[in-house]
Short mmCIF file of C-alpha atoms in Angstrom, two decimals:
data_model
loop_
_atom_site.label_atom_id
_atom_site.label_comp_id
_atom_site.label_asym_id
_atom_site.label_seq_id
_atom_site.Cartn_x
_atom_site.Cartn_y
_atom_site.Cartn_z
CA MET A 1 -9.36 70.10 105.58
CA ALA A 2 -9.58 72.90 103.02
CA TYR A 3 -9.42 71.92 99.34
CA THR A 4 -6.46 73.36 97.47
CA VAL A 5 -4.64 72.74 94.20
CA THR A 6 -0.95 72.04 94.69
CA GLY A 7 1.26 73.65 92.06
CA GLU A 8 5.01 73.76 91.67
CA THR A 9 5.16 77.01 93.64
CA GLY A 10 2.72 76.13 96.43
CA GLU A 11 -0.97 75.92 97.27
CA TRP A 12 -3.81 77.63 95.36
CA GLU A 13 -7.39 78.16 96.50
CA VAL A 14 -10.28 77.57 94.10
CA VAL A 15 -13.19 80.04 94.01
CA ILE A 16 -16.44 78.75 92.50
CA GLY A 17 -19.76 80.35 91.61
CA LEU A 18 -22.53 78.43 89.85
CA GLU A 19 -25.38 79.38 87.55
CA VAL A 20 -28.01 76.63 87.63
CA HIS A 21 -30.64 76.69 84.89
CA CYS A 22 -33.85 74.94 85.94
CA GLN A 23 -36.66 74.28 83.47
CA VAL A 24 -39.93 75.36 85.06
CA ILE A 25 -42.60 72.68 85.40
CA SER A 26 -45.55 74.14 83.49
CA ASN A 27 -47.86 72.90 80.74
CA SER A 28 -46.95 75.74 78.40
CA LYS A 29 -44.03 78.05 77.68
CA LEU A 30 -43.11 81.33 79.35
CA PHE A 31 -44.69 83.62 76.76
CA SER A 32 -46.81 81.32 74.57
CA GLY A 33 -49.35 78.51 74.80
CA ALA A 34 -47.13 75.91 73.12
CA ALA A 35 -46.65 72.61 74.96
CA THR A 36 -43.48 71.67 76.86
CA ASP A 37 -43.53 67.84 76.69
CA PHE A 38 -40.09 66.22 76.59
CA GLY A 39 -39.18 63.93 73.69
CA SER A 40 -41.70 65.17 71.12
CA ASP A 41 -40.84 65.13 67.43
CA PRO A 42 -38.74 68.13 66.34
CA ASN A 43 -40.62 71.38 65.72
CA THR A 44 -44.02 70.02 66.82
CA GLN A 45 -44.32 72.28 69.89
CA VAL A 46 -43.70 75.67 68.31
CA SER A 47 -46.16 78.55 68.28
CA LEU A 48 -45.92 81.60 66.03
CA VAL A 49 -44.52 83.47 69.07
CA ASP A 50 -41.75 80.88 69.56
CA ALA A 51 -40.83 81.07 65.88
CA ALA A 52 -40.67 84.90 66.11
CA MET A 53 -43.12 85.51 63.30
CA PRO A 54 -43.65 89.23 62.57
CA GLY A 55 -46.21 90.92 64.79
CA MET A 56 -46.33 88.17 67.42
CA LEU A 57 -46.38 89.45 71.01
CA PRO A 58 -45.38 87.61 74.22
CA VAL A 59 -47.94 87.04 76.99
CA ILE A 60 -46.65 86.14 80.47
CA ASN A 61 -47.54 82.70 81.87
CA GLU A 62 -48.81 83.22 85.44
CA GLU A 63 -48.00 79.64 86.45
CA CYS A 64 -44.33 80.23 85.63
CA VAL A 65 -44.34 83.37 87.79
CA GLU A 66 -45.84 81.40 90.70
CA GLN A 67 -43.24 78.66 90.25
CA ALA A 68 -40.42 81.22 90.38
CA VAL A 69 -41.82 82.77 93.57
CA ARG A 70 -42.27 79.28 95.08
CA THR A 71 -38.63 78.47 94.32
CA GLY A 72 -37.45 81.79 95.73
CA LEU A 73 -39.25 81.06 98.99
CA GLY A 74 -37.62 77.61 99.06
CA LEU A 75 -34.21 79.30 98.70
CA ASN A 76 -34.95 81.57 101.71
CA ALA A 77 -34.64 84.46 99.30
CA GLN A 78 -36.11 87.92 98.93
CA ILE A 79 -39.12 88.06 96.60
CA ASN A 80 -39.16 91.25 94.54
CA LEU A 81 -42.70 92.57 94.10
CA LYS A 82 -41.62 94.36 90.92
CA SER A 83 -39.37 92.88 88.26
CA VAL A 84 -38.62 93.77 84.65
CA PHE A 85 -38.11 91.60 81.57
CA ALA A 86 -35.25 92.67 79.33
CA ARG A 87 -34.00 91.74 75.87
CA LYS A 88 -30.59 90.07 75.83
CA ASN A 89 -29.38 90.58 72.28
CA TYR A 90 -27.21 88.06 70.47
CA PHE A 91 -27.35 86.17 67.18
CA TYR A 92 -27.54 82.40 66.92
CA ALA A 93 -29.30 80.13 64.46
CA ASP A 94 -31.57 78.58 67.11
CA LEU A 95 -32.61 81.97 68.53
CA PRO A 96 -35.16 83.15 65.94
CA GLN A 97 -35.93 86.48 67.65
CA GLY A 98 -32.28 87.56 67.64
CA TYR A 99 -32.65 88.17 71.38
CA GLN A 100 -33.56 86.22 74.51
CA ILE A 101 -36.20 87.60 76.87
CA SER A 102 -34.57 87.46 80.30
CA GLN A 103 -34.25 89.69 83.37
CA ALA A 104 -31.23 91.93 83.95
CA ASP A 105 -30.92 94.33 86.88
CA GLN A 106 -34.46 93.78 88.26
CA PRO A 107 -35.00 90.00 88.75
CA ILE A 108 -38.05 88.37 90.31
CA VAL A 109 -36.03 86.93 93.23
CA GLY A 110 -33.21 88.68 95.08
CA PRO A 111 -30.62 87.53 97.63
CA GLY A 112 -31.03 84.28 99.55
CA VAL A 113 -29.02 81.58 101.27
CA ILE A 114 -29.01 77.79 101.36
CA LYS A 115 -27.23 75.41 103.69
CA ILE A 116 -25.28 72.51 102.21
CA ASP A 117 -24.14 69.44 104.13
CA LEU A 118 -20.75 67.89 103.39
CA ALA A 119 -19.48 64.33 103.76
CA ASP A 120 -17.43 65.15 106.86
CA GLY A 121 -20.58 66.24 108.71
CA SER A 122 -19.92 69.98 108.40
CA SER A 123 -22.33 72.50 106.89
CA VAL A 124 -21.67 75.58 104.76
CA ASP A 125 -23.98 78.49 103.93
CA ILE A 126 -23.92 79.44 100.23
CA GLY A 127 -25.30 82.79 99.18
CA VAL A 128 -27.77 82.99 96.30
CA GLU A 129 -27.40 86.27 94.44
CA ARG A 130 -30.63 86.06 92.43
CA LEU A 131 -33.15 83.95 90.55
CA HIS A 132 -34.48 85.30 87.29
CA LEU A 133 -36.94 84.03 84.70
CA GLU A 134 -35.95 83.71 81.07
CA GLN A 135 -36.91 81.84 77.92
CA ASP A 136 -34.80 78.99 76.57
CA ALA A 137 -33.36 78.95 73.05
CA GLY A 138 -33.93 76.22 70.49
CA LYS A 139 -31.49 73.41 69.79
CA SER A 140 -28.97 73.19 66.94
CA MET A 141 -28.30 69.61 65.81
CA HIS A 142 -24.94 69.15 64.11
CA ASP A 143 -24.95 65.35 63.87
CA GLN A 144 -27.89 64.76 61.51
CA ASP A 145 -26.10 65.56 58.24
CA PRO A 146 -22.41 65.91 57.29
CA ASN A 147 -22.95 69.27 55.57
CA ARG A 148 -25.88 70.93 57.32
CA THR A 149 -27.07 71.92 60.78
CA PHE A 150 -30.73 71.36 61.66
CA VAL A 151 -32.68 73.45 64.16
CA ASP A 152 -35.37 72.15 66.55
CA LEU A 153 -37.41 74.96 68.12
CA ASN A 154 -39.37 72.79 70.60
CA ARG A 155 -37.35 74.25 73.48
CA SER A 156 -37.59 77.80 72.13
CA GLY A 157 -39.54 79.84 74.68
CA VAL A 158 -39.55 77.18 77.42
CA ALA A 159 -39.44 78.86 80.86
CA LEU A 160 -36.16 78.67 82.76
CA MET A 161 -35.23 79.82 86.23
CA GLU A 162 -31.56 80.81 86.37
CA ILE A 163 -30.30 80.56 89.95
CA VAL A 164 -27.02 82.46 90.39
CA SER A 165 -24.88 81.76 93.46
CA ASP A 166 -22.36 84.02 95.13
CA PRO A 167 -18.71 82.93 94.68
CA ASP A 168 -18.87 81.13 98.04
CA MET A 169 -17.80 77.59 97.11
CA ARG A 170 -14.21 76.47 97.58
CA SER A 171 -14.14 72.86 96.35
CA PRO A 172 -15.72 70.54 93.78
CA GLU A 173 -17.41 68.73 96.69
CA GLU A 174 -19.13 71.94 97.81
CA ALA A 175 -20.25 72.62 94.23
CA GLY A 176 -21.69 69.11 93.94
CA ALA A 177 -23.50 69.44 97.27
CA TYR A 178 -24.90 72.83 96.21
CA ILE A 179 -26.34 71.48 92.95
CA ARG A 180 -27.83 68.49 94.76
CA LYS A 181 -29.45 70.87 97.26
CA ILE A 182 -30.89 73.10 94.52
CA ARG A 183 -32.26 70.00 92.76
CA SER A 184 -33.74 68.67 96.01
CA ILE A 185 -35.47 71.99 96.79
CA ALA A 186 -36.91 72.24 93.26
CA ARG A 187 -38.15 68.64 93.33
CA TYR A 188 -39.76 69.01 96.76
CA LEU A 189 -41.49 72.19 95.57
CA GLY A 190 -42.55 70.67 92.24
CA THR A 191 -41.02 73.58 90.31
CA CYS A 192 -38.40 71.63 88.28
CA ASP A 193 -37.94 67.88 87.82
CA GLY A 194 -34.14 68.22 88.01
CA ASN A 195 -33.53 65.66 85.26
CA MET A 196 -30.08 66.73 84.07
CA ASP A 197 -29.92 63.92 81.49
CA GLN A 198 -32.95 65.46 79.74
CA GLY A 199 -31.56 68.99 79.89
CA SER A 200 -34.20 70.28 82.31
CA MET A 201 -31.42 71.24 84.70
CA ARG A 202 -28.04 72.48 83.46
CA CYS A 203 -25.13 74.21 85.10
CA ASP A 204 -22.54 76.85 84.20
CA ALA A 205 -19.52 76.88 86.54
CA ASN A 206 -17.45 80.04 87.11
CA VAL A 207 -13.97 79.03 88.28
CA SER A 208 -10.95 81.06 89.35
CA VAL A 209 -7.88 80.42 91.50
CA ARG A 210 -5.89 82.55 93.91
CA ARG A 211 -3.30 82.33 96.64
CA PRO A 212 -5.18 81.86 99.94
CA GLY A 213 -6.24 85.24 101.30
CA GLU A 214 -5.53 87.17 98.11
CA PRO A 215 -8.21 88.98 95.99
CA PHE A 216 -10.29 86.99 93.51
CA GLY A 217 -8.54 85.96 90.30
CA THR A 218 -9.90 86.17 86.75
CA ARG A 219 -12.67 83.63 86.22
CA CYS A 220 -13.56 81.37 83.32
CA GLU A 221 -17.08 80.05 82.77
CA ILE A 222 -17.63 76.40 81.85
CA LYS A 223 -20.93 76.24 79.97
CA ASN A 224 -23.84 73.80 79.91
CA VAL A 225 -22.60 70.89 82.01
CA ASN A 226 -25.36 68.32 82.38
CA SER A 227 -24.34 66.11 85.31
CA ILE A 228 -23.17 66.79 88.86
CA ARG A 229 -20.21 64.44 88.43
CA PHE A 230 -19.12 66.27 85.27
CA VAL A 231 -19.45 69.67 87.01
CA MET A 232 -17.13 68.47 89.78
CA GLN A 233 -14.65 67.03 87.26
CA ALA A 234 -14.73 70.19 85.13
CA ILE A 235 -13.99 72.42 88.15
CA GLU A 236 -11.02 70.29 89.19
CA ILE A 237 -9.58 70.15 85.67
CA GLU A 238 -10.11 73.88 85.00
CA ALA A 239 -8.55 74.86 88.34
CA LYS A 240 -5.43 72.79 87.58
CA ARG A 241 -5.23 74.36 84.10
CA GLN A 242 -5.36 77.87 85.54
CA VAL A 243 -2.67 77.08 88.12
CA GLU A 244 -0.39 75.75 85.36
CA VAL A 245 -0.95 78.89 83.26
CA LEU A 246 -0.24 81.25 86.18
CA GLU A 247 2.81 79.35 87.40
CA GLY A 248 4.13 79.35 83.83
CA GLY A 249 4.06 83.15 83.81
CA GLY A 250 0.85 83.45 81.76
CA GLU A 251 -2.39 85.30 82.42
CA ILE A 252 -5.92 83.94 82.72
CA VAL A 253 -8.19 85.42 80.06
CA GLN A 254 -11.86 85.74 81.02
CA GLN A 255 -13.63 83.44 78.59
CA THR A 256 -16.34 80.87 78.09
CA ARG A 257 -15.12 77.27 77.93
CA LEU A 258 -16.68 73.87 77.29
CA PHE A 259 -15.91 70.65 79.16
CA ASP A 260 -15.01 67.59 77.08
CA GLN A 261 -15.53 64.69 79.48
CA ARG A 262 -14.17 62.20 76.93
CA LEU A 263 -10.78 63.93 76.74
CA GLY A 264 -10.88 65.23 80.32
CA GLU A 265 -10.19 68.85 79.39
CA THR A 266 -11.82 72.28 79.08
CA ARG A 267 -11.51 74.18 75.79
CA ALA A 268 -11.99 77.84 74.96
CA MET A 269 -15.22 78.70 73.10
CA ARG A 270 -15.13 82.52 73.03
CA SER A 271 -13.94 85.47 75.05
CA LYS A 272 -16.40 86.07 77.85
CA GLU A 273 -19.07 88.63 77.07
CA MET A 274 -19.77 91.36 79.59
CA ALA A 275 -23.34 92.50 80.23
CA HIS A 276 -22.99 95.54 77.97
CA ASP A 277 -22.12 93.27 75.03
CA TYR A 278 -25.70 91.96 75.15
CA ARG A 279 -27.19 95.49 74.95
CA TYR A 280 -29.81 94.74 77.60
CA PHE A 281 -32.85 96.99 77.58
CA PRO A 282 -36.40 96.59 78.99
CA ASP A 283 -38.57 94.57 76.60
CA PRO A 284 -41.03 97.07 75.08
CA ASP A 285 -43.64 94.33 74.56
CA LEU A 286 -43.86 93.42 78.26
CA LEU A 287 -44.97 95.64 81.14
CA PRO A 288 -43.05 95.39 84.43
CA LEU A 289 -44.15 92.33 86.41
CA VAL A 290 -45.86 93.62 89.56
CA PHE A 291 -47.65 91.66 92.29
CA ASP A 292 -48.41 92.22 95.99
CA ASP A 293 -47.60 90.60 99.32
CA ALA A 294 -50.93 88.76 99.30
CA PHE A 295 -49.90 86.93 96.10
CA VAL A 296 -46.65 85.79 97.78
CA SER A 297 -48.46 84.87 101.03
CA GLU A 298 -50.90 82.60 99.21
CA ILE A 299 -48.01 80.72 97.58
CA GLU A 300 -46.12 80.54 100.89
CA LYS A 301 -49.14 78.95 102.62
CA GLU A 302 -49.07 76.05 100.15
CA LEU A 303 -45.34 75.27 100.46
CA PRO A 304 -44.60 71.64 101.38
CA GLU A 305 -42.23 70.59 104.15
CA LEU A 306 -38.77 70.87 102.59
CA ALA A 307 -35.83 68.53 103.09
CA ASP A 308 -34.11 70.50 105.89
CA GLU A 309 -37.35 70.72 107.90
CA LYS A 310 -38.13 67.06 107.29
CA GLU A 311 -34.60 66.03 108.31
CA ALA A 312 -34.90 67.95 111.59
CA ARG A 313 -38.31 66.36 112.25
CA PHE A 314 -37.04 62.83 111.54
CA MET A 315 -34.20 63.40 114.01
CA ARG A 316 -36.50 64.94 116.62
CA GLU A 317 -39.47 62.57 116.38
CA ASN A 318 -37.82 59.32 115.28
CA GLY A 319 -34.45 59.56 116.98
CA LEU A 320 -32.52 59.21 113.72
CA SER A 321 -28.92 60.28 113.36
CA ALA A 322 -28.13 63.28 111.17
CA TYR A 323 -26.62 60.94 108.57
CA ASP A 324 -29.63 58.59 108.44
CA ALA A 325 -32.12 61.46 108.30
CA GLY A 326 -30.06 63.14 105.57
CA VAL A 327 -30.07 59.98 103.45
CA LEU A 328 -33.82 59.54 103.84
CA VAL A 329 -34.72 63.10 102.84
CA ALA A 330 -32.26 63.42 99.94
CA GLU A 331 -34.91 62.22 97.46
CA LYS A 332 -38.51 63.32 97.93
CA GLU A 333 -39.91 59.92 96.94
CA HIS A 334 -37.87 58.14 99.64
CA ALA A 335 -38.86 60.71 102.25
CA ASP A 336 -42.56 60.45 101.36
CA TYR A 337 -42.39 56.66 101.65
#
């Protein structure tokens, strides 16, 4: 049965798109040789590049490129043989450069599709719009001192893969299944450990509501949710908020919101920036990233058997039911055992 939100004036459909940020498994950062170990003392894994010292130039980490291609292949996605790094300009205390090196209109991975399995036994195909590489920002710590904010730059420059879905999900359950599938693929491939409690996988949820069959409504983005359960809760709460606003005669303003799991609510952070607000332009310190089909083929040859293939094999060779096979392949360690 389709998921809807029931308001005073009838049923509303929820439209969901997710941006999943996966920290790349690599020994060093995207553009510097600094280490990426989790849990190190603050500001002990920061190179001159990460701290944006004058004259420092980024150098691409080939391992991170290979990991992005590997993930793209796991998402059944198009691998772009040419991609371009761009500067995404904004000011924040933990962003020492004053911009983030990301990818805008020419990402390393293009459209793809993944299949998610739901509790009722049905399957849904979710489109993946793109995967792009970008560097992470540092971390502002507001709870160390009553009057001051401290900045830890250990995460500054860490390689992230941002996986952007199409707005194809229609329920919190589908969103949860999608994140679990992304995490499973990344773990099988060895490209991200998927540990949301450590921040190595985070999710932004774009949520809007509409009358069934009508055009898309205005969306709000819930930022940096760090557990699948919280993502599902945030979507449900935000959808109900939007329905209440619309049925009360108000309008939904496109904005960025945060989810407070303690109070069970989403709160506005800022009006949502559009791409032009970031003044994207190609990074003048980095040449376009170009590789050939042979580079992709070598990576493809080394891909492990992924969960969907393993599930089909368990059913075919061992006579397992779809449910049993699905449970066994959900975590790579269980499947290997």
